[in-house]
Amino acid sequence: MTIISPSLLACDFLNIESELKSFDGIKNLWFHLDIMDGHFVPNLTFGNPIIEQIVKKSGHKCDAHFMVTNPDFYNETLRTYGLHNFTFHFEAVLDPHSFALECKKNYPSVGVSIKPNTPTHKLSDELLSVIDLVLIMSVEPGFGGQSFMPLAYDKINELKTRRSKLGLNFQIQIDGGVTDKNSRDLINAGADNLVAGSYIFNASQDKYSEMIDLLRK
Ligand code: DX5
Ligand code: ZN
Protein backbone atom coordinates (compact mmCIF):
# COMPACT_ATOMS: atom_id res chain seq x y z
CA MET A 1 0.00 0.00 0.00
CA THR A 2 1.20 3.50 -0.84
CA ILE A 3 2.71 5.33 2.12
CA ILE A 4 1.18 8.76 2.73
CA SER A 5 3.40 11.27 4.49
CA PRO A 6 1.57 14.32 5.87
CA SER A 7 3.98 17.26 5.78
CA LEU A 8 3.79 18.94 9.17
CA LEU A 9 4.89 22.21 7.58
CA ALA A 10 1.19 22.89 7.03
CA CYS A 11 -0.07 21.78 10.45
CA ASP A 12 -1.17 23.94 13.37
CA PHE A 13 2.09 24.12 15.32
CA LEU A 14 0.47 25.56 18.43
CA ASN A 15 -1.64 22.41 18.62
CA ILE A 16 0.91 19.94 17.34
CA GLU A 17 0.09 17.22 19.88
CA SER A 18 -3.56 17.05 18.88
CA GLU A 19 -2.59 17.35 15.19
CA LEU A 20 -0.31 14.30 15.56
CA LYS A 21 -2.95 12.36 17.50
CA SER A 22 -5.54 12.79 14.77
CA PHE A 23 -3.53 10.34 12.60
CA ASP A 24 -3.56 7.55 15.23
CA GLY A 25 -4.45 4.17 13.84
CA ILE A 26 -3.90 5.05 10.15
CA LYS A 27 -1.77 2.42 8.43
CA ASN A 28 1.23 3.13 6.21
CA LEU A 29 1.63 6.69 7.33
CA TRP A 30 4.87 8.60 7.96
CA PHE A 31 5.13 12.11 9.41
CA HIS A 32 7.16 14.27 7.04
CA LEU A 33 9.29 16.93 8.78
CA ASP A 34 10.63 19.73 6.57
CA ILE A 35 13.82 21.20 7.97
CA MET A 36 14.83 24.44 6.21
CA ASP A 37 17.83 26.55 7.14
CA GLY A 38 17.37 29.89 5.34
CA HIS A 39 20.48 29.08 3.21
CA PHE A 40 19.81 26.03 1.06
CA VAL A 41 16.29 27.43 0.73
CA PRO A 42 15.16 30.97 1.63
CA ASN A 43 12.69 29.79 4.23
CA LEU A 44 13.41 28.74 7.80
CA THR A 45 11.46 26.15 9.80
CA PHE A 46 12.57 24.23 12.88
CA GLY A 47 15.53 22.30 14.21
CA ASN A 48 16.59 19.69 16.74
CA PRO A 49 14.52 20.58 19.85
CA ILE A 50 11.27 20.55 17.86
CA ILE A 51 12.22 17.42 15.89
CA GLU A 52 12.93 15.64 19.18
CA GLN A 53 9.51 16.55 20.61
CA ILE A 54 7.66 15.49 17.46
CA VAL A 55 9.42 12.12 17.29
CA LYS A 56 8.61 11.50 20.97
CA LYS A 57 4.92 12.31 20.60
CA SER A 58 4.28 10.73 17.23
CA GLY A 59 2.69 7.31 16.96
CA HIS A 60 4.14 6.93 13.44
CA LYS A 61 7.50 6.74 11.72
CA CYS A 62 9.10 10.14 11.23
CA ASP A 63 10.62 11.11 7.91
CA ALA A 64 12.95 14.13 7.99
CA HIS A 65 13.59 16.07 4.79
CA PHE A 66 16.67 18.26 5.22
CA MET A 67 16.67 21.32 2.97
CA VAL A 68 19.90 22.53 4.53
CA THR A 69 23.49 23.17 3.43
CA ASN A 70 24.94 21.12 6.31
CA PRO A 71 23.06 17.81 6.59
CA ASP A 72 26.18 16.29 8.22
CA PHE A 73 25.41 18.28 11.39
CA TYR A 74 21.96 16.68 11.60
CA ASN A 75 23.27 13.24 10.73
CA GLU A 76 25.49 13.43 13.79
CA THR A 77 23.21 15.20 16.25
CA LEU A 78 19.87 13.48 15.61
CA ARG A 79 21.00 9.87 15.63
CA THR A 80 19.62 9.04 19.09
CA TYR A 81 16.20 10.68 18.53
CA GLY A 82 14.45 7.75 16.85
CA LEU A 83 13.97 9.21 13.37
CA HIS A 84 13.03 6.53 10.87
CA ASN A 85 14.08 8.14 7.59
CA PHE A 86 16.81 10.72 6.97
CA THR A 87 16.63 12.45 3.56
CA PHE A 88 19.35 14.85 2.44
CA HIS A 89 19.53 16.89 -0.76
CA PHE A 90 21.81 15.62 -3.51
CA GLU A 91 22.71 19.24 -4.35
CA ALA A 92 23.88 19.99 -0.78
CA VAL A 93 26.75 17.51 -0.46
CA LEU A 94 30.01 17.00 -2.36
CA ASP A 95 30.06 13.22 -2.23
CA PRO A 96 26.47 11.89 -1.87
CA HIS A 97 27.56 8.24 -1.94
CA SER A 98 29.99 8.58 1.00
CA PHE A 99 27.53 10.77 2.87
CA ALA A 100 24.71 8.23 2.40
CA LEU A 101 27.02 5.53 3.81
CA GLU A 102 27.64 7.72 6.88
CA CYS A 103 23.89 8.25 7.38
CA LYS A 104 23.24 4.51 7.03
CA LYS A 105 25.20 3.99 10.24
CA ASN A 106 22.62 6.08 12.14
CA TYR A 107 19.15 5.65 10.59
CA PRO A 108 17.07 2.64 9.48
CA SER A 109 16.23 4.39 6.20
CA VAL A 110 18.19 6.98 4.22
CA GLY A 111 16.87 9.04 1.32
CA VAL A 112 18.35 11.33 -1.30
CA SER A 113 16.28 14.19 -2.72
CA ILE A 114 16.58 15.94 -6.07
CA LYS A 115 15.30 19.42 -6.92
CA PRO A 116 13.17 19.88 -10.07
CA ASN A 117 16.22 20.91 -12.14
CA THR A 118 18.40 17.98 -11.10
CA PRO A 119 18.12 15.09 -13.59
CA THR A 120 17.90 11.52 -12.32
CA HIS A 121 21.02 10.46 -14.27
CA LYS A 122 23.09 12.45 -11.77
CA LEU A 123 22.25 9.77 -9.16
CA SER A 124 24.97 7.15 -9.64
CA ASP A 125 24.28 3.40 -9.55
CA GLU A 126 26.49 3.20 -6.51
CA LEU A 127 24.43 5.85 -4.70
CA LEU A 128 21.13 4.19 -5.63
CA SER A 129 22.39 0.88 -4.29
CA VAL A 130 23.05 2.41 -0.85
CA ILE A 131 19.92 4.50 -0.26
CA ASP A 132 16.40 3.35 0.70
CA LEU A 133 14.42 6.18 -0.88
CA VAL A 134 14.62 8.78 -3.64
CA LEU A 135 12.59 11.92 -3.04
CA ILE A 136 11.58 13.62 -6.29
CA MET A 137 10.72 17.27 -5.64
CA SER A 138 7.69 18.25 -7.69
CA VAL A 139 7.97 21.91 -6.59
CA GLU A 140 10.99 24.10 -5.83
CA PRO A 141 11.88 23.25 -2.24
CA GLY A 142 11.19 25.92 0.36
CA PHE A 143 7.46 26.47 0.58
CA GLY A 144 4.23 24.54 0.93
CA GLY A 145 1.14 25.23 -1.17
CA GLN A 146 2.86 25.43 -4.60
CA SER A 147 1.57 23.86 -7.84
CA PHE A 148 2.70 20.39 -8.83
CA MET A 149 5.28 20.18 -11.66
CA PRO A 150 4.45 17.30 -14.06
CA LEU A 151 8.17 16.69 -14.79
CA ALA A 152 7.99 14.34 -11.82
CA TYR A 153 6.35 11.67 -14.02
CA ASP A 154 9.40 11.22 -16.29
CA LYS A 155 11.62 11.03 -13.25
CA ILE A 156 9.45 8.30 -11.70
CA ASN A 157 9.74 6.31 -14.93
CA GLU A 158 13.49 6.73 -15.19
CA LEU A 159 14.01 5.68 -11.59
CA LYS A 160 11.67 2.70 -11.90
CA THR A 161 13.65 1.49 -14.90
CA ARG A 162 17.00 1.93 -13.14
CA ARG A 163 15.65 0.23 -10.01
CA SER A 164 14.57 -2.90 -11.83
CA LYS A 165 17.75 -3.02 -14.00
CA LEU A 166 19.89 -2.82 -10.88
CA GLY A 167 17.69 -5.20 -8.88
CA LEU A 168 17.15 -2.64 -6.11
CA ASN A 169 14.11 -1.78 -4.03
CA PHE A 170 14.38 1.85 -2.91
CA GLN A 171 11.11 3.76 -2.47
CA ILE A 172 10.14 6.54 -4.85
CA GLN A 173 8.67 9.47 -2.90
CA ILE A 174 7.00 12.56 -4.41
CA ASP A 175 6.90 15.87 -2.55
CA GLY A 176 5.12 19.07 -3.57
CA GLY A 177 1.65 19.92 -4.84
CA VAL A 178 0.23 16.43 -4.22
CA THR A 179 -3.58 16.37 -4.06
CA ASP A 180 -6.41 13.93 -4.86
CA LYS A 181 -6.23 15.30 -8.45
CA ASN A 182 -2.81 13.79 -9.17
CA SER A 183 -2.33 11.08 -6.53
CA ARG A 184 -3.92 8.28 -8.61
CA ASP A 185 -1.69 9.10 -11.60
CA LEU A 186 1.37 9.26 -9.38
CA ILE A 187 0.59 5.90 -7.80
CA ASN A 188 -0.09 4.37 -11.23
CA ALA A 189 3.19 5.81 -12.50
CA GLY A 190 5.02 4.03 -9.66
CA ALA A 191 5.25 6.40 -6.70
CA ASP A 192 5.50 4.44 -3.43
CA ASN A 193 5.25 7.35 -1.01
CA LEU A 194 3.34 10.62 -1.38
CA VAL A 195 4.07 13.68 0.76
CA ALA A 196 1.12 16.04 1.14
CA GLY A 197 1.00 19.17 3.27
CA SER A 198 -1.63 21.76 2.42
CA TYR A 199 -4.00 19.22 0.84
CA ILE A 200 -4.37 17.38 4.16
CA PHE A 201 -4.06 20.23 6.64
CA ASN A 202 -6.37 22.65 4.83
CA ALA A 203 -9.17 20.27 5.82
CA SER A 204 -10.63 20.32 9.31
CA GLN A 205 -8.90 18.04 11.78
CA ASP A 206 -11.72 15.47 11.86
CA LYS A 207 -11.33 15.03 8.08
CA TYR A 208 -7.61 14.16 7.96
CA SER A 209 -8.15 10.42 7.68
CA GLU A 210 -10.70 10.96 4.88
CA MET A 211 -8.13 13.09 3.03
CA ILE A 212 -5.59 10.27 3.34
CA ASP A 213 -8.17 7.80 1.93
CA LEU A 214 -8.85 10.15 -0.99
CA LEU A 215 -5.13 10.30 -1.78
CA ARG A 216 -5.01 6.50 -1.93
CA LYS A 217 -8.13 6.10 -4.13
C1 DX5 B 1 8.44 21.94 0.28
C2 DX5 B 1 8.40 20.80 1.25
C3 DX5 B 1 7.15 20.01 1.18
C4 DX5 B 1 5.89 20.82 1.44
C5 DX5 B 1 4.78 20.19 0.64
O1 DX5 B 1 9.74 22.42 0.18
O2 DX5 B 1 9.45 19.88 1.01
O3 DX5 B 1 7.20 18.85 2.00
O4 DX5 B 1 5.51 20.89 2.78
O5 DX5 B 1 3.67 20.98 0.78
P1 DX5 B 1 2.45 20.91 -0.22
O6 DX5 B 1 1.88 19.53 -0.13
O7 DX5 B 1 1.54 21.97 0.29
O8 DX5 B 1 2.99 21.20 -1.60
ZN1 ZN C 1 9.36 17.94 2.15
mmCIF file of C-alpha atoms and ligand atoms in Angstrom:
data_model
loop_
_atom_site.group_PDB
_atom_site.id
_atom_site.type_symbol
_atom_site.label_atom_id
_atom_site.label_comp_id
_atom_site.label_asym_id
_atom_site.label_seq_id
_atom_site.Cartn_x
_atom_site.Cartn_y
_atom_site.Cartn_z
ATOM 1 C CA MET A 1 0.000 0.000 0.000
ATOM 2 C CA THR A 2 1.202 3.505 -0.836
ATOM 3 C CA ILE A 3 2.705 5.327 2.115
ATOM 4 C CA ILE A 4 1.177 8.758 2.730
ATOM 5 C CA SER A 5 3.403 11.270 4.492
ATOM 6 C CA PRO A 6 1.572 14.320 5.866
ATOM 7 C CA SER A 7 3.982 17.265 5.775
ATOM 8 C CA LEU A 8 3.792 18.936 9.167
ATOM 9 C CA LEU A 9 4.894 22.208 7.581
ATOM 10 C CA ALA A 10 1.191 22.891 7.034
ATOM 11 C CA CYS A 11 -0.070 21.778 10.451
ATOM 12 C CA ASP A 12 -1.169 23.940 13.374
ATOM 13 C CA PHE A 13 2.092 24.118 15.324
ATOM 14 C CA LEU A 14 0.472 25.561 18.429
ATOM 15 C CA ASN A 15 -1.641 22.406 18.622
ATOM 16 C CA ILE A 16 0.912 19.939 17.343
ATOM 17 C CA GLU A 17 0.094 17.221 19.877
ATOM 18 C CA SER A 18 -3.555 17.054 18.884
ATOM 19 C CA GLU A 19 -2.586 17.354 15.192
ATOM 20 C CA LEU A 20 -0.312 14.301 15.562
ATOM 21 C CA LYS A 21 -2.950 12.358 17.495
ATOM 22 C CA SER A 22 -5.540 12.787 14.773
ATOM 23 C CA PHE A 23 -3.532 10.340 12.603
ATOM 24 C CA ASP A 24 -3.556 7.554 15.229
ATOM 25 C CA GLY A 25 -4.455 4.165 13.839
ATOM 26 C CA ILE A 26 -3.903 5.052 10.154
ATOM 27 C CA LYS A 27 -1.774 2.421 8.427
ATOM 28 C CA ASN A 28 1.232 3.132 6.215
ATOM 29 C CA LEU A 29 1.633 6.693 7.325
ATOM 30 C CA TRP A 30 4.865 8.604 7.960
ATOM 31 C CA PHE A 31 5.130 12.108 9.408
ATOM 32 C CA HIS A 32 7.163 14.274 7.045
ATOM 33 C CA LEU A 33 9.289 16.931 8.777
ATOM 34 C CA ASP A 34 10.627 19.733 6.570
ATOM 35 C CA ILE A 35 13.824 21.199 7.971
ATOM 36 C CA MET A 36 14.830 24.436 6.207
ATOM 37 C CA ASP A 37 17.832 26.552 7.137
ATOM 38 C CA GLY A 38 17.373 29.890 5.336
ATOM 39 C CA HIS A 39 20.480 29.083 3.209
ATOM 40 C CA PHE A 40 19.814 26.035 1.063
ATOM 41 C CA VAL A 41 16.291 27.428 0.725
ATOM 42 C CA PRO A 42 15.158 30.968 1.627
ATOM 43 C CA ASN A 43 12.687 29.786 4.232
ATOM 44 C CA LEU A 44 13.405 28.743 7.803
ATOM 45 C CA THR A 45 11.465 26.151 9.799
ATOM 46 C CA PHE A 46 12.566 24.230 12.884
ATOM 47 C CA GLY A 47 15.526 22.303 14.210
ATOM 48 C CA ASN A 48 16.587 19.692 16.737
ATOM 49 C CA PRO A 49 14.518 20.579 19.846
ATOM 50 C CA ILE A 50 11.266 20.547 17.861
ATOM 51 C CA ILE A 51 12.217 17.424 15.891
ATOM 52 C CA GLU A 52 12.928 15.638 19.177
ATOM 53 C CA GLN A 53 9.506 16.551 20.606
ATOM 54 C CA ILE A 54 7.663 15.490 17.464
ATOM 55 C CA VAL A 55 9.418 12.121 17.285
ATOM 56 C CA LYS A 56 8.614 11.501 20.974
ATOM 57 C CA LYS A 57 4.917 12.314 20.605
ATOM 58 C CA SER A 58 4.282 10.732 17.230
ATOM 59 C CA GLY A 59 2.692 7.310 16.956
ATOM 60 C CA HIS A 60 4.136 6.929 13.438
ATOM 61 C CA LYS A 61 7.497 6.739 11.723
ATOM 62 C CA CYS A 62 9.102 10.135 11.231
ATOM 63 C CA ASP A 63 10.616 11.114 7.907
ATOM 64 C CA ALA A 64 12.947 14.128 7.992
ATOM 65 C CA HIS A 65 13.595 16.074 4.788
ATOM 66 C CA PHE A 66 16.672 18.262 5.222
ATOM 67 C CA MET A 67 16.669 21.315 2.965
ATOM 68 C CA VAL A 68 19.900 22.531 4.531
ATOM 69 C CA THR A 69 23.487 23.174 3.433
ATOM 70 C CA ASN A 70 24.939 21.125 6.312
ATOM 71 C CA PRO A 71 23.063 17.808 6.593
ATOM 72 C CA ASP A 72 26.184 16.285 8.219
ATOM 73 C CA PHE A 73 25.412 18.284 11.390
ATOM 74 C CA TYR A 74 21.958 16.678 11.596
ATOM 75 C CA ASN A 75 23.270 13.244 10.725
ATOM 76 C CA GLU A 76 25.494 13.427 13.788
ATOM 77 C CA THR A 77 23.214 15.195 16.248
ATOM 78 C CA LEU A 78 19.872 13.476 15.613
ATOM 79 C CA ARG A 79 20.996 9.869 15.632
ATOM 80 C CA THR A 80 19.618 9.044 19.086
ATOM 81 C CA TYR A 81 16.198 10.682 18.534
ATOM 82 C CA GLY A 82 14.450 7.751 16.851
ATOM 83 C CA LEU A 83 13.973 9.209 13.371
ATOM 84 C CA HIS A 84 13.026 6.527 10.866
ATOM 85 C CA ASN A 85 14.082 8.139 7.594
ATOM 86 C CA PHE A 86 16.807 10.715 6.968
ATOM 87 C CA THR A 87 16.630 12.447 3.559
ATOM 88 C CA PHE A 88 19.350 14.852 2.438
ATOM 89 C CA HIS A 89 19.532 16.893 -0.764
ATOM 90 C CA PHE A 90 21.811 15.618 -3.508
ATOM 91 C CA GLU A 91 22.706 19.243 -4.346
ATOM 92 C CA ALA A 92 23.876 19.986 -0.781
ATOM 93 C CA VAL A 93 26.745 17.505 -0.462
ATOM 94 C CA LEU A 94 30.011 17.000 -2.359
ATOM 95 C CA ASP A 95 30.058 13.218 -2.229
ATOM 96 C CA PRO A 96 26.474 11.891 -1.874
ATOM 97 C CA HIS A 97 27.560 8.241 -1.936
ATOM 98 C CA SER A 98 29.992 8.583 0.996
ATOM 99 C CA PHE A 99 27.531 10.771 2.875
ATOM 100 C CA ALA A 100 24.715 8.229 2.401
ATOM 101 C CA LEU A 101 27.016 5.531 3.806
ATOM 102 C CA GLU A 102 27.643 7.715 6.880
ATOM 103 C CA CYS A 103 23.890 8.249 7.379
ATOM 104 C CA LYS A 104 23.237 4.511 7.026
ATOM 105 C CA LYS A 105 25.196 3.985 10.244
ATOM 106 C CA ASN A 106 22.619 6.079 12.136
ATOM 107 C CA TYR A 107 19.154 5.646 10.585
ATOM 108 C CA PRO A 108 17.065 2.639 9.484
ATOM 109 C CA SER A 109 16.230 4.394 6.204
ATOM 110 C CA VAL A 110 18.193 6.984 4.217
ATOM 111 C CA GLY A 111 16.873 9.040 1.320
ATOM 112 C CA VAL A 112 18.349 11.331 -1.297
ATOM 113 C CA SER A 113 16.284 14.192 -2.719
ATOM 114 C CA ILE A 114 16.584 15.939 -6.072
ATOM 115 C CA LYS A 115 15.297 19.416 -6.918
ATOM 116 C CA PRO A 116 13.174 19.877 -10.067
ATOM 117 C CA ASN A 117 16.223 20.906 -12.143
ATOM 118 C CA THR A 118 18.395 17.977 -11.105
ATOM 119 C CA PRO A 119 18.116 15.086 -13.589
ATOM 120 C CA THR A 120 17.902 11.519 -12.318
ATOM 121 C CA HIS A 121 21.021 10.458 -14.271
ATOM 122 C CA LYS A 122 23.092 12.449 -11.767
ATOM 123 C CA LEU A 123 22.254 9.773 -9.165
ATOM 124 C CA SER A 124 24.965 7.154 -9.639
ATOM 125 C CA ASP A 125 24.277 3.405 -9.549
ATOM 126 C CA GLU A 126 26.489 3.203 -6.513
ATOM 127 C CA LEU A 127 24.432 5.853 -4.697
ATOM 128 C CA LEU A 128 21.133 4.185 -5.632
ATOM 129 C CA SER A 129 22.391 0.876 -4.291
ATOM 130 C CA VAL A 130 23.046 2.409 -0.854
ATOM 131 C CA ILE A 131 19.919 4.504 -0.264
ATOM 132 C CA ASP A 132 16.396 3.349 0.698
ATOM 133 C CA LEU A 133 14.416 6.179 -0.877
ATOM 134 C CA VAL A 134 14.622 8.779 -3.637
ATOM 135 C CA LEU A 135 12.585 11.922 -3.037
ATOM 136 C CA ILE A 136 11.576 13.619 -6.289
ATOM 137 C CA MET A 137 10.724 17.268 -5.644
ATOM 138 C CA SER A 138 7.689 18.254 -7.692
ATOM 139 C CA VAL A 139 7.970 21.908 -6.593
ATOM 140 C CA GLU A 140 10.991 24.098 -5.829
ATOM 141 C CA PRO A 141 11.879 23.251 -2.236
ATOM 142 C CA GLY A 142 11.191 25.921 0.362
ATOM 143 C CA PHE A 143 7.456 26.468 0.582
ATOM 144 C CA GLY A 144 4.226 24.539 0.934
ATOM 145 C CA GLY A 145 1.145 25.231 -1.172
ATOM 146 C CA GLN A 146 2.855 25.434 -4.602
ATOM 147 C CA SER A 147 1.569 23.862 -7.836
ATOM 148 C CA PHE A 148 2.696 20.388 -8.833
ATOM 149 C CA MET A 149 5.281 20.181 -11.665
ATOM 150 C CA PRO A 150 4.454 17.297 -14.057
ATOM 151 C CA LEU A 151 8.167 16.693 -14.792
ATOM 152 C CA ALA A 152 7.987 14.342 -11.820
ATOM 153 C CA TYR A 153 6.350 11.665 -14.023
ATOM 154 C CA ASP A 154 9.395 11.222 -16.288
ATOM 155 C CA LYS A 155 11.615 11.031 -13.248
ATOM 156 C CA ILE A 156 9.450 8.299 -11.705
ATOM 157 C CA ASN A 157 9.740 6.314 -14.926
ATOM 158 C CA GLU A 158 13.486 6.728 -15.195
ATOM 159 C CA LEU A 159 14.009 5.676 -11.592
ATOM 160 C CA LYS A 160 11.668 2.700 -11.899
ATOM 161 C CA THR A 161 13.653 1.486 -14.903
ATOM 162 C CA ARG A 162 16.998 1.934 -13.143
ATOM 163 C CA ARG A 163 15.655 0.234 -10.014
ATOM 164 C CA SER A 164 14.572 -2.898 -11.835
ATOM 165 C CA LYS A 165 17.749 -3.019 -13.996
ATOM 166 C CA LEU A 166 19.892 -2.818 -10.884
ATOM 167 C CA GLY A 167 17.687 -5.204 -8.884
ATOM 168 C CA LEU A 168 17.151 -2.636 -6.108
ATOM 169 C CA ASN A 169 14.107 -1.779 -4.026
ATOM 170 C CA PHE A 170 14.379 1.853 -2.911
ATOM 171 C CA GLN A 171 11.110 3.761 -2.473
ATOM 172 C CA ILE A 172 10.143 6.538 -4.854
ATOM 173 C CA GLN A 173 8.665 9.465 -2.901
ATOM 174 C CA ILE A 174 7.001 12.561 -4.408
ATOM 175 C CA ASP A 175 6.900 15.873 -2.554
ATOM 176 C CA GLY A 176 5.123 19.074 -3.574
ATOM 177 C CA GLY A 177 1.649 19.919 -4.844
ATOM 178 C CA VAL A 178 0.231 16.430 -4.220
ATOM 179 C CA THR A 179 -3.583 16.368 -4.063
ATOM 180 C CA ASP A 180 -6.408 13.928 -4.859
ATOM 181 C CA LYS A 181 -6.233 15.296 -8.447
ATOM 182 C CA ASN A 182 -2.807 13.792 -9.165
ATOM 183 C CA SER A 183 -2.331 11.084 -6.529
ATOM 184 C CA ARG A 184 -3.917 8.283 -8.611
ATOM 185 C CA ASP A 185 -1.694 9.101 -11.602
ATOM 186 C CA LEU A 186 1.370 9.257 -9.379
ATOM 187 C CA ILE A 187 0.585 5.900 -7.802
ATOM 188 C CA ASN A 188 -0.086 4.368 -11.230
ATOM 189 C CA ALA A 189 3.192 5.814 -12.497
ATOM 190 C CA GLY A 190 5.021 4.032 -9.663
ATOM 191 C CA ALA A 191 5.251 6.401 -6.699
ATOM 192 C CA ASP A 192 5.499 4.441 -3.425
ATOM 193 C CA ASN A 193 5.252 7.348 -1.009
ATOM 194 C CA LEU A 194 3.336 10.623 -1.377
ATOM 195 C CA VAL A 195 4.067 13.677 0.758
ATOM 196 C CA ALA A 196 1.115 16.045 1.138
ATOM 197 C CA GLY A 197 0.998 19.174 3.274
ATOM 198 C CA SER A 198 -1.627 21.758 2.419
ATOM 199 C CA TYR A 199 -3.996 19.219 0.844
ATOM 200 C CA ILE A 200 -4.370 17.380 4.164
ATOM 201 C CA PHE A 201 -4.057 20.232 6.644
ATOM 202 C CA ASN A 202 -6.370 22.648 4.829
ATOM 203 C CA ALA A 203 -9.171 20.271 5.818
ATOM 204 C CA SER A 204 -10.627 20.321 9.308
ATOM 205 C CA GLN A 205 -8.904 18.038 11.781
ATOM 206 C CA ASP A 206 -11.723 15.468 11.859
ATOM 207 C CA LYS A 207 -11.328 15.031 8.083
ATOM 208 C CA TYR A 208 -7.605 14.159 7.959
ATOM 209 C CA SER A 209 -8.152 10.416 7.676
ATOM 210 C CA GLU A 210 -10.697 10.959 4.876
ATOM 211 C CA MET A 211 -8.128 13.093 3.029
ATOM 212 C CA ILE A 212 -5.592 10.267 3.341
ATOM 213 C CA ASP A 213 -8.165 7.801 1.932
ATOM 214 C CA LEU A 214 -8.849 10.154 -0.990
ATOM 215 C CA LEU A 215 -5.127 10.302 -1.784
ATOM 216 C CA ARG A 216 -5.012 6.501 -1.934
ATOM 217 C CA LYS A 217 -8.126 6.100 -4.128
HETATM 218 C C1 DX5 B 1 8.441 21.940 0.282
HETATM 219 C C2 DX5 B 1 8.400 20.804 1.248
HETATM 220 C C3 DX5 B 1 7.146 20.010 1.184
HETATM 221 C C4 DX5 B 1 5.888 20.823 1.444
HETATM 222 C C5 DX5 B 1 4.780 20.190 0.643
HETATM 223 O O1 DX5 B 1 9.736 22.420 0.182
HETATM 224 O O2 DX5 B 1 9.451 19.884 1.014
HETATM 225 O O3 DX5 B 1 7.198 18.851 2.004
HETATM 226 O O4 DX5 B 1 5.510 20.885 2.784
HETATM 227 O O5 DX5 B 1 3.670 20.983 0.780
HETATM 228 P P1 DX5 B 1 2.450 20.906 -0.219
HETATM 229 O O6 DX5 B 1 1.883 19.534 -0.128
HETATM 230 O O7 DX5 B 1 1.540 21.973 0.286
HETATM 231 O O8 DX5 B 1 2.993 21.202 -1.603
HETATM 232 ZN ZN ZN B 2 9.364 17.942 2.148
#
